[in-house]
Amino acid sequence: MQIIDSHCHLDRVDLSAFGGSMESLLAHAKTLSVEEFLCVCIDLEHFDDVLAIAQKHPEVYASVGVHPCELDGKDPSVEELLTLADDDNIIAIGETGLDYFHVQKDGADWQRERFRRHIAASNQSGKPMIIHTRNAKADTIAIMREEKAEKGVMHCFSEDWETAKAAMDLGFYISFSGIVTFKNAEDLREVAKKVPLDRILVETDSPYLTPVPYRGKPNSPAHTYYVAEKMAEIRGETIETIANATTHNFNTLFNLALNLEAKPLKN
Ligand SMILES: [Zn+2]
Ligand SMILES: [Zn+2]
């Protein structure tokens, strides 16, 4: 059984429990069958750190993009995103999207513009998008449609079935995080039950969003296991079924050869 953490921020995780060693953190994750990792970029100021982790570890992939809550950093053009994405380690554009929880909708023209540029970079590079959406489901789907977003994943999904359905109709995958383990997430569990097996991914979003039974402790990619376990319980499937399907879906979405042990050799 193999599980992939489709969304984590390895440049921000707390390594103190692992003797300061990324190798130990990754090795620990493997004891829970979590064997590959997509390390997601939030701002360009830390892009080099994200890329360096992927370059150093064959089981780690990376993305490039700017988060909708990033206010101060560099806001890249489509061309700049394409230049940074032109690397075998970079398999996705994001995370990007809309967040009206932290930024007021009325003043968020720049957020919507940023989102549109990322969609253009994704479509032009052929690399799927990682979309973050919070309190902004209608605008998120509307912009995806307007810009003809081609493929990607709605990460850390916490919206309703209509939003999941609209995203899937556009060809997108739905990624579930530790939120499905939270006590008050009954509505989300109903959505998780309905999403077809061939559209599901799992993630930790570590160091954020630690799942039950580790609430209150730092999150790490190993905990993808508990997300997969909960998904299996919710859906009445085995964890092997969830692991196999989500690994297959990850490899399909990101266009990686199936059964590939590690990512392609770098030039
Ligand atoms: Zn996010
Ligand atoms: Zn994230």
PDB file of C-alpha atoms and ligand atoms in Angstrom, residues 7-9 40-42 67 95 130 132 155-156 203-206 208, ligand 2:
ATOM      1  CA  HIS A   7      -0.341  18.859  -0.463  1.00  0.00           C
ATOM      2  CA  CYS A   8       2.158  19.737   2.247  1.00  0.00           C
ATOM      3  CA  HIS A   9       4.489  22.610   3.047  1.00  0.00           C
ATOM      4  CA  VAL A  40       3.451  23.301  -2.305  1.00  0.00           C
ATOM      5  CA  CYS A  41       4.744  26.834  -2.847  1.00  0.00           C
ATOM      6  CA  ILE A  42       2.944  29.745  -1.135  1.00  0.00           C
ATOM      7  CA  HIS A  67      -1.294  31.983  -2.241  1.00  0.00           C
ATOM      8  CA  GLU A  95      -1.376  27.096  -4.586  1.00  0.00           C
ATOM      9  CA  ILE A 130      -3.687  23.596  -7.015  1.00  0.00           C
ATOM     10  CA  HIS A 132      -7.310  27.129  -2.562  1.00  0.00           C
ATOM     11  CA  HIS A 155      -7.160  21.342  -2.274  1.00  0.00           C
ATOM     12  CA  CYS A 156      -8.228  20.994   1.346  1.00  0.00           C
ATOM     13  CA  GLU A 203      -3.406  15.536   1.807  1.00  0.00           C
ATOM     14  CA  THR A 204      -2.275  16.940   5.138  1.00  0.00           C
ATOM     15  CA  ASP A 205      -1.632  20.625   4.309  1.00  0.00           C
ATOM     16  CA  SER A 206       0.978  20.207   7.053  1.00  0.00           C
ATOM     17  CA  TYR A 208      -1.488  23.188   9.301  1.00  0.00           C
TER      18      TYR A 208
HETATM   19 ZN    ZN B   2      -1.464  24.753   1.577  1.00  0.00          ZN
END
